[in-house]
């Protein structure tokens, strides 16, 4: 009836049957535009260090990031096409449990520089009877939400947003002094392409 001492190598293991919470996608923000086609997607997954956050776009695996310090990130190896993406994510923990799926995160990759605006008013050569000059014109089709900036030399006179019809307008905030002005403009889209 003698009982020998426990011998051999000790083993330590963890039983974990709980599914992880859904990870949080922090960037890109919902509805945002990015001017790079290799955007970093990142977020948090508290308490799941060593686990992996898997991302999907539609039914296709988009990528994955390992959780470290409660955070994870993923940068595509190949350039993404310019388009709108809808992604979701879920954490697979060290025990192989798959957690809840995030809500859909929508963002747009746009790496194309917009065409410069067309200034319609004031008309070229026009005399304007007020210092509070109204500028207006057209932008580029499909660039609604982009910003048109108008400059005299290097001085910014003001800016206006392109509407859904491709038009923009604004009135200068401070009256212009009497004189001849030569102006030019540029368009900055929502991905900050110029």
Coordinates of N, CA, C and O in Angstrom, one line a residue, residues 28-36 39 80-86 105-111 190-191:
X28 N -10.4 51.7 -39.8 CA -10.9 53.0 -40.2 C -12.3 53.2 -39.5 O -13.0 52.3 -39.2
X29 N -12.6 54.5 -39.4 CA -13.9 54.8 -38.8 C -15.0 54.6 -39.8 O -14.8 54.5 -41.0
X30 N -16.2 54.4 -39.2 CA -17.4 54.1 -40.1 C -17.6 55.2 -41.1 O -17.6 56.4 -40.8
X31 N -17.8 54.8 -42.4 CA -18.0 55.7 -43.5 C -16.9 56.6 -43.9 O -17.0 57.5 -44.7
X32 N -15.7 56.2 -43.4 CA -14.5 57.1 -43.7 C -13.9 56.8 -45.1 O -14.2 55.7 -45.7
X33 N -13.1 57.7 -45.6 CA -12.4 57.5 -46.9 C -10.9 57.5 -46.5 O -10.4 58.2 -45.7
X34 N -10.1 56.6 -47.3 CA -8.7 56.6 -47.1 C -8.0 56.7 -48.5 O -8.5 56.2 -49.5
X35 N -6.9 57.5 -48.5 CA -6.2 57.7 -49.7 C -5.1 56.7 -50.0 O -4.3 56.9 -50.9
X36 N -5.0 55.7 -49.2 CA -4.0 54.6 -49.4 C -4.7 53.3 -49.7 O -5.8 53.0 -49.1
X39 N -4.5 50.3 -46.4 CA -4.8 50.9 -45.1 C -4.7 49.9 -43.9 O -4.9 48.7 -44.1
X80 N -5.3 47.2 -52.2 CA -6.8 47.0 -52.4 C -7.2 47.9 -53.6 O -6.7 49.0 -53.8
X81 N -8.2 47.4 -54.2 CA -8.8 48.2 -55.3 C -9.6 49.4 -54.8 O -10.1 49.4 -53.6
X82 N -9.6 50.5 -55.6 CA -10.4 51.6 -55.2 C -11.9 51.2 -55.2 O -12.5 51.0 -56.3
X83 N -12.5 51.2 -54.0 CA -14.0 50.9 -53.9 C -14.4 50.9 -52.5 O -13.5 51.2 -51.6
X84 N -15.6 50.7 -52.2 CA -16.1 50.7 -50.8 C -16.1 49.3 -50.3 O -16.5 48.3 -51.0
X85 N -15.7 49.1 -49.1 CA -15.6 47.8 -48.4 C -16.5 47.8 -47.2 O -16.6 48.8 -46.5
X86 N -17.1 46.6 -46.9 CA -17.8 46.3 -45.7 C -17.2 45.2 -45.0 O -17.2 44.0 -45.6
X105 N -18.4 47.3 -40.6 CA -17.7 48.6 -40.7 C -17.5 48.9 -42.2 O -16.9 48.1 -42.9
X106 N -17.9 50.0 -42.6 CA -17.9 50.4 -44.0 C -16.8 51.5 -44.2 O -16.8 52.5 -43.4
X107 N -15.9 51.4 -45.2 CA -15.0 52.4 -45.5 C -14.7 52.4 -47.0 O -14.9 51.4 -47.7
X108 N -14.1 53.4 -47.5 CA -13.9 53.5 -49.0 C -12.4 53.8 -49.2 O -11.8 54.7 -48.6
X109 N -11.8 53.0 -50.1 CA -10.4 53.3 -50.6 C -10.5 54.1 -51.9 O -11.2 53.8 -52.8
X110 N -9.9 55.3 -51.8 CA -9.9 56.2 -53.0 C -8.6 56.8 -53.1 O -8.2 57.7 -52.3
X111 N -7.8 56.4 -54.1 CA -6.4 56.9 -54.3 C -6.3 57.8 -55.5 O -5.2 58.2 -55.9
X190 N -12.7 63.4 -50.2 CA -12.9 63.0 -48.8 C -11.7 62.0 -48.3 O -11.6 61.8 -47.1
X191 N -11.0 61.5 -49.3 CA -9.8 60.8 -48.9 C -8.5 61.6 -48.8 O -7.4 61.1 -48.6

